[in-house]
PDB file of C-alpha atoms in Angstrom:
ATOM      1  CA  GLY W  23     -42.539   4.500  67.785  1.00  0.00           C
ATOM      2  CA  GLU W  24     -40.406   3.516  64.833  1.00  0.00           C
ATOM      3  CA  ASP W  25     -38.486   6.231  63.073  1.00  0.00           C
ATOM      4  CA  VAL W  26     -36.388   6.366  59.933  1.00  0.00           C
ATOM      5  CA  GLU W  27     -34.009   9.250  59.274  1.00  0.00           C
ATOM      6  CA  GLN W  28     -32.183  10.331  56.155  1.00  0.00           C
ATOM      7  CA  SER W  29     -30.200  13.363  55.112  1.00  0.00           C
ATOM      8  CA  LEU W  30     -32.324  15.525  52.849  1.00  0.00           C
ATOM      9  CA  PHE W  31     -29.958  16.450  50.025  1.00  0.00           C
ATOM     10  CA  LEU W  32     -27.021  15.024  48.120  1.00  0.00           C
ATOM     11  CA  SER W  33     -25.292  16.528  45.115  1.00  0.00           C
ATOM     12  CA  VAL W  34     -22.806  14.531  43.048  1.00  0.00           C
ATOM     13  CA  ARG W  35     -20.993  14.858  39.755  1.00  0.00           C
ATOM     14  CA  GLU W  36     -21.943  12.580  36.905  1.00  0.00           C
ATOM     15  CA  GLY W  37     -19.750   9.483  36.929  1.00  0.00           C
ATOM     16  CA  ASP W  38     -18.985   9.668  40.651  1.00  0.00           C
ATOM     17  CA  SER W  39     -20.438   7.331  43.249  1.00  0.00           C
ATOM     18  CA  SER W  40     -23.365   8.436  45.411  1.00  0.00           C
ATOM     19  CA  VAL W  41     -23.894   7.192  48.936  1.00  0.00           C
ATOM     20  CA  ILE W  42     -27.251   7.772  50.573  1.00  0.00           C
ATOM     21  CA  ASN W  43     -27.475   7.009  54.262  1.00  0.00           C
ATOM     22  CA  CYS W  44     -30.349   6.030  56.506  1.00  0.00           C
ATOM     23  CA  THR W  45     -30.754   5.213  60.187  1.00  0.00           C
ATOM     24  CA  TYR W  46     -33.691   3.364  61.660  1.00  0.00           C
ATOM     25  CA  THR W  47     -34.892   2.564  65.139  1.00  0.00           C
ATOM     26  CA  ASP W  48     -36.701  -0.766  64.952  1.00  0.00           C
ATOM     27  CA  SER W  49     -34.007  -3.391  65.491  1.00  0.00           C
ATOM     28  CA  SER W  50     -36.429  -6.186  64.717  1.00  0.00           C
ATOM     29  CA  SER W  51     -37.245  -4.962  61.202  1.00  0.00           C
ATOM     30  CA  THR W  52     -37.111  -7.944  58.903  1.00  0.00           C
ATOM     31  CA  TYR W  53     -36.654  -6.142  55.613  1.00  0.00           C
ATOM     32  CA  LEU W  54     -35.289  -2.725  54.742  1.00  0.00           C
ATOM     33  CA  TYR W  55     -36.093  -1.120  51.421  1.00  0.00           C
ATOM     34  CA  TRP W  56     -34.915   1.553  49.048  1.00  0.00           C
ATOM     35  CA  TYR W  57     -37.508   3.212  46.828  1.00  0.00           C
ATOM     36  CA  LYS W  58     -36.871   5.808  44.121  1.00  0.00           C
ATOM     37  CA  GLN W  59     -39.264   8.607  43.190  1.00  0.00           C
ATOM     38  CA  GLU W  60     -38.600  10.590  40.027  1.00  0.00           C
ATOM     39  CA  PRO W  61     -40.218  14.044  39.682  1.00  0.00           C
ATOM     40  CA  GLY W  62     -43.975  13.745  39.283  1.00  0.00           C
ATOM     41  CA  ALA W  63     -43.821   9.964  39.344  1.00  0.00           C
ATOM     42  CA  GLY W  64     -44.720   7.136  41.684  1.00  0.00           C
ATOM     43  CA  LEU W  65     -42.489   5.068  43.926  1.00  0.00           C
ATOM     44  CA  GLN W  66     -40.281   2.511  42.256  1.00  0.00           C
ATOM     45  CA  LEU W  67     -38.843  -0.308  44.346  1.00  0.00           C
ATOM     46  CA  LEU W  68     -35.085  -0.238  43.784  1.00  0.00           C
ATOM     47  CA  THR W  69     -33.861  -2.941  46.082  1.00  0.00           C
ATOM     48  CA  TYR W  70     -34.284  -4.427  49.524  1.00  0.00           C
ATOM     49  CA  ILE W  71     -32.166  -6.282  52.026  1.00  0.00           C
ATOM     50  CA  PHE W  72     -33.084  -8.955  54.498  1.00  0.00           C
ATOM     51  CA  SER W  73     -32.017  -8.192  58.048  1.00  0.00           C
ATOM     52  CA  ASN W  74     -29.659 -11.161  58.290  1.00  0.00           C
ATOM     53  CA  MET W  75     -27.570  -9.845  55.399  1.00  0.00           C
ATOM     54  CA  ASP W  76     -24.734  -7.329  55.563  1.00  0.00           C
ATOM     55  CA  MET W  77     -24.559  -6.462  51.915  1.00  0.00           C
ATOM     56  CA  LYS W  78     -26.482  -6.837  48.709  1.00  0.00           C
ATOM     57  CA  GLN W  79     -25.280  -5.895  45.260  1.00  0.00           C
ATOM     58  CA  ASP W  80     -27.456  -5.400  42.212  1.00  0.00           C
ATOM     59  CA  GLN W  81     -25.638  -4.006  39.169  1.00  0.00           C
ATOM     60  CA  ARG W  82     -24.745  -0.382  40.044  1.00  0.00           C
ATOM     61  CA  LEU W  83     -26.474  -0.549  43.415  1.00  0.00           C
ATOM     62  CA  THR W  84     -24.865  -1.737  46.640  1.00  0.00           C
ATOM     63  CA  VAL W  85     -26.795  -1.854  49.893  1.00  0.00           C
ATOM     64  CA  LEU W  86     -24.887  -2.072  53.164  1.00  0.00           C
ATOM     65  CA  LEU W  87     -26.581  -2.905  56.436  1.00  0.00           C
ATOM     66  CA  ASN W  88     -25.015  -2.370  59.856  1.00  0.00           C
ATOM     67  CA  LYS W  89     -27.496  -3.900  62.271  1.00  0.00           C
ATOM     68  CA  LYS W  90     -25.513  -2.934  65.343  1.00  0.00           C
ATOM     69  CA  ASP W  91     -25.651   0.754  64.451  1.00  0.00           C
ATOM     70  CA  LYS W  92     -29.053   0.438  62.713  1.00  0.00           C
ATOM     71  CA  HIS W  93     -27.549   2.043  59.657  1.00  0.00           C
ATOM     72  CA  LEU W  94     -28.441   1.367  56.049  1.00  0.00           C
ATOM     73  CA  SER W  95     -26.758   2.835  53.009  1.00  0.00           C
ATOM     74  CA  LEU W  96     -27.322   2.799  49.274  1.00  0.00           C
ATOM     75  CA  ARG W  97     -24.350   3.257  47.000  1.00  0.00           C
ATOM     76  CA  ILE W  98     -24.923   4.069  43.347  1.00  0.00           C
ATOM     77  CA  ALA W  99     -21.829   3.538  41.225  1.00  0.00           C
ATOM     78  CA  ASP W 100     -21.167   5.673  38.133  1.00  0.00           C
ATOM     79  CA  THR W 101     -24.075   8.005  38.926  1.00  0.00           C
ATOM     80  CA  GLN W 102     -25.951   9.261  35.867  1.00  0.00           C
ATOM     81  CA  THR W 103     -28.275  12.225  35.361  1.00  0.00           C
ATOM     82  CA  GLY W 104     -31.144   9.742  35.165  1.00  0.00           C
ATOM     83  CA  ASP W 105     -30.429   8.832  38.772  1.00  0.00           C
ATOM     84  CA  SER W 106     -31.582  12.296  39.892  1.00  0.00           C
ATOM     85  CA  ALA W 107     -34.597  11.581  42.101  1.00  0.00           C
ATOM     86  CA  ILE W 108     -35.716  11.285  45.708  1.00  0.00           C
ATOM     87  CA  TYR W 109     -34.569   8.094  47.412  1.00  0.00           C
ATOM     88  CA  PHE W 110     -36.624   6.760  50.287  1.00  0.00           C
ATOM     89  CA  CYS W 111     -35.408   4.344  52.898  1.00  0.00           C
ATOM     90  CA  ALA W 112     -38.158   2.268  54.537  1.00  0.00           C
ATOM     91  CA  GLU W 113     -38.447  -0.370  57.216  1.00  0.00           C
ATOM     92  CA  THR W 114     -41.314  -2.680  58.017  1.00  0.00           C
ATOM     93  CA  GLU W 115     -42.847  -2.185  61.423  1.00  0.00           C
ATOM     94  CA  SER W 116     -42.234  -5.279  63.460  1.00  0.00           C
ATOM     95  CA  GLY W 117     -44.794  -7.288  65.356  1.00  0.00           C
ATOM     96  CA  GLY W 118     -47.714  -6.350  63.218  1.00  0.00           C
ATOM     97  CA  TYR W 119     -48.891  -6.143  59.689  1.00  0.00           C
ATOM     98  CA  ASN W 120     -46.827  -5.170  56.691  1.00  0.00           C
ATOM     99  CA  LYS W 121     -46.646  -1.456  57.467  1.00  0.00           C
ATOM    100  CA  LEU W 122     -43.838   0.501  55.836  1.00  0.00           C
ATOM    101  CA  ILE W 123     -42.249   3.323  57.804  1.00  0.00           C
ATOM    102  CA  PHE W 124     -40.541   5.740  55.428  1.00  0.00           C
ATOM    103  CA  GLY W 125     -37.729   8.203  55.893  1.00  0.00           C
ATOM    104  CA  ALA W 126     -38.179  11.761  54.653  1.00  0.00           C
ATOM    105  CA  GLY W 127     -36.328  10.997  51.432  1.00  0.00           C
ATOM    106  CA  THR W 128     -32.945  12.144  50.119  1.00  0.00           C
ATOM    107  CA  ARG W 129     -32.965  14.348  47.028  1.00  0.00           C
ATOM    108  CA  LEU W 130     -30.101  13.306  44.793  1.00  0.00           C
ATOM    109  CA  ALA W 131     -28.995  15.899  42.254  1.00  0.00           C
ATOM    110  CA  VAL W 132     -26.533  14.767  39.596  1.00  0.00           C
ATOM    111  CA  HIS W 133     -24.674  17.511  37.759  1.00  0.00           C
ATOM    112  CA  PRO W 134     -22.313  17.351  34.785  1.00  0.00           C
TER     113      PRO W 134
ATOM    114  CA  ASP Q  20     -50.403  -4.092  31.683  1.00  0.00           C
ATOM    115  CA  THR Q  21     -49.796  -1.709  34.590  1.00  0.00           C
ATOM    116  CA  ALA Q  22     -49.451  -3.612  37.839  1.00  0.00           C
ATOM    117  CA  VAL Q  23     -50.987  -1.051  40.211  1.00  0.00           C
ATOM    118  CA  SER Q  24     -53.101   1.658  38.611  1.00  0.00           C
ATOM    119  CA  GLN Q  25     -54.901   4.637  40.086  1.00  0.00           C
ATOM    120  CA  THR Q  26     -57.548   7.001  38.776  1.00  0.00           C
ATOM    121  CA  PRO Q  27     -57.641   9.870  38.432  1.00  0.00           C
ATOM    122  CA  LYS Q  28     -54.029  10.946  38.119  1.00  0.00           C
ATOM    123  CA  TYR Q  29     -54.904  14.546  39.002  1.00  0.00           C
ATOM    124  CA  LEU Q  30     -57.853  15.866  40.969  1.00  0.00           C
ATOM    125  CA  VAL Q  31     -58.568  19.543  41.579  1.00  0.00           C
ATOM    126  CA  THR Q  32     -61.629  20.337  43.647  1.00  0.00           C
ATOM    127  CA  GLN Q  33     -63.191  22.852  46.010  1.00  0.00           C
ATOM    128  CA  MET Q  34     -63.233  22.684  49.782  1.00  0.00           C
ATOM    129  CA  GLY Q  35     -66.275  20.882  51.116  1.00  0.00           C
ATOM    130  CA  ASN Q  36     -66.681  18.582  48.136  1.00  0.00           C
ATOM    131  CA  ASP Q  37     -66.707  14.779  48.303  1.00  0.00           C
ATOM    132  CA  LYS Q  38     -64.376  12.854  46.005  1.00  0.00           C
ATOM    133  CA  SER Q  39     -63.185   9.298  45.370  1.00  0.00           C
ATOM    134  CA  ILE Q  40     -59.902   7.853  44.187  1.00  0.00           C
ATOM    135  CA  LYS Q  41     -59.774   4.371  42.712  1.00  0.00           C
ATOM    136  CA  CYS Q  42     -57.007   1.775  42.760  1.00  0.00           C
ATOM    137  CA  GLU Q  43     -56.703  -1.532  40.984  1.00  0.00           C
ATOM    138  CA  GLN Q  44     -53.962  -4.156  40.965  1.00  0.00           C
ATOM    139  CA  ASN Q  45     -53.580  -7.029  38.538  1.00  0.00           C
ATOM    140  CA  LEU Q  46     -50.825  -8.806  40.436  1.00  0.00           C
ATOM    141  CA  GLY Q  47     -53.100 -11.254  42.220  1.00  0.00           C
ATOM    142  CA  HIS Q  48     -52.063  -9.786  45.571  1.00  0.00           C
ATOM    143  CA  ASP Q  49     -54.160 -10.161  48.693  1.00  0.00           C
ATOM    144  CA  THR Q  50     -53.190  -6.921  50.419  1.00  0.00           C
ATOM    145  CA  MET Q  51     -53.618  -3.306  49.377  1.00  0.00           C
ATOM    146  CA  TYR Q  52     -52.661   0.006  50.994  1.00  0.00           C
ATOM    147  CA  TRP Q  53     -53.243   3.732  50.865  1.00  0.00           C
ATOM    148  CA  TYR Q  54     -50.378   6.116  51.660  1.00  0.00           C
ATOM    149  CA  LYS Q  55     -50.408   9.903  51.800  1.00  0.00           C
ATOM    150  CA  GLN Q  56     -47.432  12.006  50.677  1.00  0.00           C
ATOM    151  CA  ASP Q  57     -47.562  15.605  51.850  1.00  0.00           C
ATOM    152  CA  SER Q  58     -45.953  18.665  50.298  1.00  0.00           C
ATOM    153  CA  LYS Q  59     -42.687  17.957  52.115  1.00  0.00           C
ATOM    154  CA  LYS Q  60     -42.647  14.470  50.565  1.00  0.00           C
ATOM    155  CA  PHE Q  61     -43.321  12.690  53.869  1.00  0.00           C
ATOM    156  CA  LEU Q  62     -45.009   9.363  53.198  1.00  0.00           C
ATOM    157  CA  LYS Q  63     -47.322   7.854  55.765  1.00  0.00           C
ATOM    158  CA  ILE Q  64     -49.587   4.861  55.673  1.00  0.00           C
ATOM    159  CA  MET Q  65     -53.311   5.488  56.043  1.00  0.00           C
ATOM    160  CA  PHE Q  66     -55.069   2.157  55.547  1.00  0.00           C
ATOM    161  CA  SER Q  67     -54.500  -1.431  54.559  1.00  0.00           C
ATOM    162  CA  TYR Q  68     -56.908  -4.148  53.458  1.00  0.00           C
ATOM    163  CA  ASN Q  69     -56.216  -7.858  53.294  1.00  0.00           C
ATOM    164  CA  ASN Q  70     -58.686  -9.901  51.279  1.00  0.00           C
ATOM    165  CA  LYS Q  71     -61.242  -7.103  51.545  1.00  0.00           C
ATOM    166  CA  GLU Q  72     -60.849  -6.759  55.318  1.00  0.00           C
ATOM    167  CA  LEU Q  73     -59.464  -3.648  57.001  1.00  0.00           C
ATOM    168  CA  ILE Q  74     -56.279  -4.501  58.898  1.00  0.00           C
ATOM    169  CA  ILE Q  75     -54.482  -1.177  59.295  1.00  0.00           C
ATOM    170  CA  ASN Q  76     -56.273   2.023  60.157  1.00  0.00           C
ATOM    171  CA  GLU Q  77     -53.919   4.798  61.174  1.00  0.00           C
ATOM    172  CA  THR Q  78     -55.014   8.004  62.835  1.00  0.00           C
ATOM    173  CA  VAL Q  79     -56.893   9.342  59.865  1.00  0.00           C
ATOM    174  CA  PRO Q  80     -59.958  11.635  60.059  1.00  0.00           C
ATOM    175  CA  ASN Q  81     -63.159   9.687  59.604  1.00  0.00           C
ATOM    176  CA  ARG Q  82     -63.878  11.835  56.560  1.00  0.00           C
ATOM    177  CA  PHE Q  83     -61.639   9.289  54.815  1.00  0.00           C
ATOM    178  CA  SER Q  84     -63.381   5.995  54.123  1.00  0.00           C
ATOM    179  CA  PRO Q  85     -61.668   3.186  52.242  1.00  0.00           C
ATOM    180  CA  LYS Q  86     -63.674   0.519  50.496  1.00  0.00           C
ATOM    181  CA  SER Q  87     -62.512  -2.761  49.004  1.00  0.00           C
ATOM    182  CA  PRO Q  88     -65.175  -4.344  46.778  1.00  0.00           C
ATOM    183  CA  ASP Q  89     -62.809  -7.228  45.988  1.00  0.00           C
ATOM    184  CA  LYS Q  90     -59.178  -7.959  46.686  1.00  0.00           C
ATOM    185  CA  ALA Q  91     -58.034  -6.385  43.410  1.00  0.00           C
ATOM    186  CA  HIS Q  92     -59.583  -2.996  44.184  1.00  0.00           C
ATOM    187  CA  LEU Q  93     -59.213  -0.490  46.974  1.00  0.00           C
ATOM    188  CA  ASN Q  94     -60.965   2.844  46.706  1.00  0.00           C
ATOM    189  CA  LEU Q  95     -60.650   5.900  48.909  1.00  0.00           C
ATOM    190  CA  HIS Q  96     -63.599   8.211  49.462  1.00  0.00           C
ATOM    191  CA  ILE Q  97     -63.039  11.587  51.073  1.00  0.00           C
ATOM    192  CA  ASN Q  98     -65.930  13.642  52.431  1.00  0.00           C
ATOM    193  CA  SER Q  99     -65.947  17.378  53.080  1.00  0.00           C
ATOM    194  CA  LEU Q 100     -62.527  17.992  51.591  1.00  0.00           C
ATOM    195  CA  GLU Q 101     -60.240  20.417  53.420  1.00  0.00           C
ATOM    196  CA  LEU Q 102     -57.210  22.387  52.252  1.00  0.00           C
ATOM    197  CA  GLY Q 103     -54.950  20.117  54.307  1.00  0.00           C
ATOM    198  CA  ASP Q 104     -56.078  17.101  52.305  1.00  0.00           C
ATOM    199  CA  SER Q 105     -54.044  18.383  49.354  1.00  0.00           C
ATOM    200  CA  ALA Q 106     -51.365  15.748  48.836  1.00  0.00           C
ATOM    201  CA  VAL Q 107     -50.351  12.863  46.628  1.00  0.00           C
ATOM    202  CA  TYR Q 108     -52.170   9.659  47.510  1.00  0.00           C
ATOM    203  CA  PHE Q 109     -50.408   6.410  46.653  1.00  0.00           C
ATOM    204  CA  CYS Q 110     -51.973   3.006  46.443  1.00  0.00           C
ATOM    205  CA  ALA Q 111     -49.787  -0.078  46.910  1.00  0.00           C
ATOM    206  CA  SER Q 112     -50.212  -3.827  47.014  1.00  0.00           C
ATOM    207  CA  SER Q 113     -48.306  -6.813  48.351  1.00  0.00           C
ATOM    208  CA  LEU Q 114     -48.651 -10.555  48.075  1.00  0.00           C
ATOM    209  CA  ASN Q 115     -50.027 -10.824  51.594  1.00  0.00           C
ATOM    210  CA  ASP Q 116     -50.127  -8.885  54.847  1.00  0.00           C
ATOM    211  CA  ARG Q 117     -46.866 -10.230  56.221  1.00  0.00           C
ATOM    212  CA  ILE Q 118     -43.363  -9.142  55.289  1.00  0.00           C
ATOM    213  CA  GLU Q 119     -43.805  -8.840  51.564  1.00  0.00           C
ATOM    214  CA  THR Q 120     -42.577  -6.226  49.135  1.00  0.00           C
ATOM    215  CA  GLN Q 121     -45.060  -3.482  48.377  1.00  0.00           C
ATOM    216  CA  TYR Q 122     -45.546  -2.240  44.829  1.00  0.00           C
ATOM    217  CA  PHE Q 123     -46.810   1.283  44.373  1.00  0.00           C
ATOM    218  CA  GLY Q 124     -49.158   2.919  41.916  1.00  0.00           C
ATOM    219  CA  PRO Q 125     -48.325   6.181  40.107  1.00  0.00           C
ATOM    220  CA  GLY Q 126     -50.148   8.352  42.647  1.00  0.00           C
ATOM    221  CA  THR Q 127     -53.148  10.682  42.555  1.00  0.00           C
ATOM    222  CA  ARG Q 128     -52.332  14.352  42.974  1.00  0.00           C
ATOM    223  CA  LEU Q 129     -55.169  15.986  44.891  1.00  0.00           C
ATOM    224  CA  LEU Q 130     -55.407  19.757  45.134  1.00  0.00           C
ATOM    225  CA  VAL Q 131     -58.123  21.274  47.274  1.00  0.00           C
ATOM    226  CA  LEU Q 132     -58.845  24.948  46.593  1.00  0.00           C
TER     227      LEU Q 132
END
């Protein structure tokens, strides 16, 4: 079945860029998503990319999609302490209903 | 004016009890979902309803029974609670059951003792 993989931890210094990577298996996924979960909070949709795009930029966030390698990344420019959270990559399962398949989440820790 | 709301936010109960979690969305969406997040933060879909009809039913014990009285509400009833049911349960909604962005509620933290 479909699978989404992410590295579990990332530690960056405040002001640096963070890059969170994700690989997925379903090549026919139409949309790929990034969600953010702050401690004790729900899931906040950060951004998404349509599968026919290579890149999407939204203020400090840049999403890169390499369909050939089934690789998705999220770059956060000028990372702030408020960016400390778990970031989930998700794909929609193809051929059926709108079922999200999530990665295990990457814990981003931002230190001074 | 919360878009997707859940009650209660926290639920602590004994093994064997029956409990319900409620979800409401005011976005006018047709489709609602329940996801479970375990202690390792893995998120997995459990159920989905579209216009009050069940469309996704993953391999979930039949102690879990979702109910959708109308398309703005999706409740989750759990019978005979077990320790392994302890998790965070997230409700979500989307415009329809095709490729549409899902918006999540704040979660219900269930602890079974």
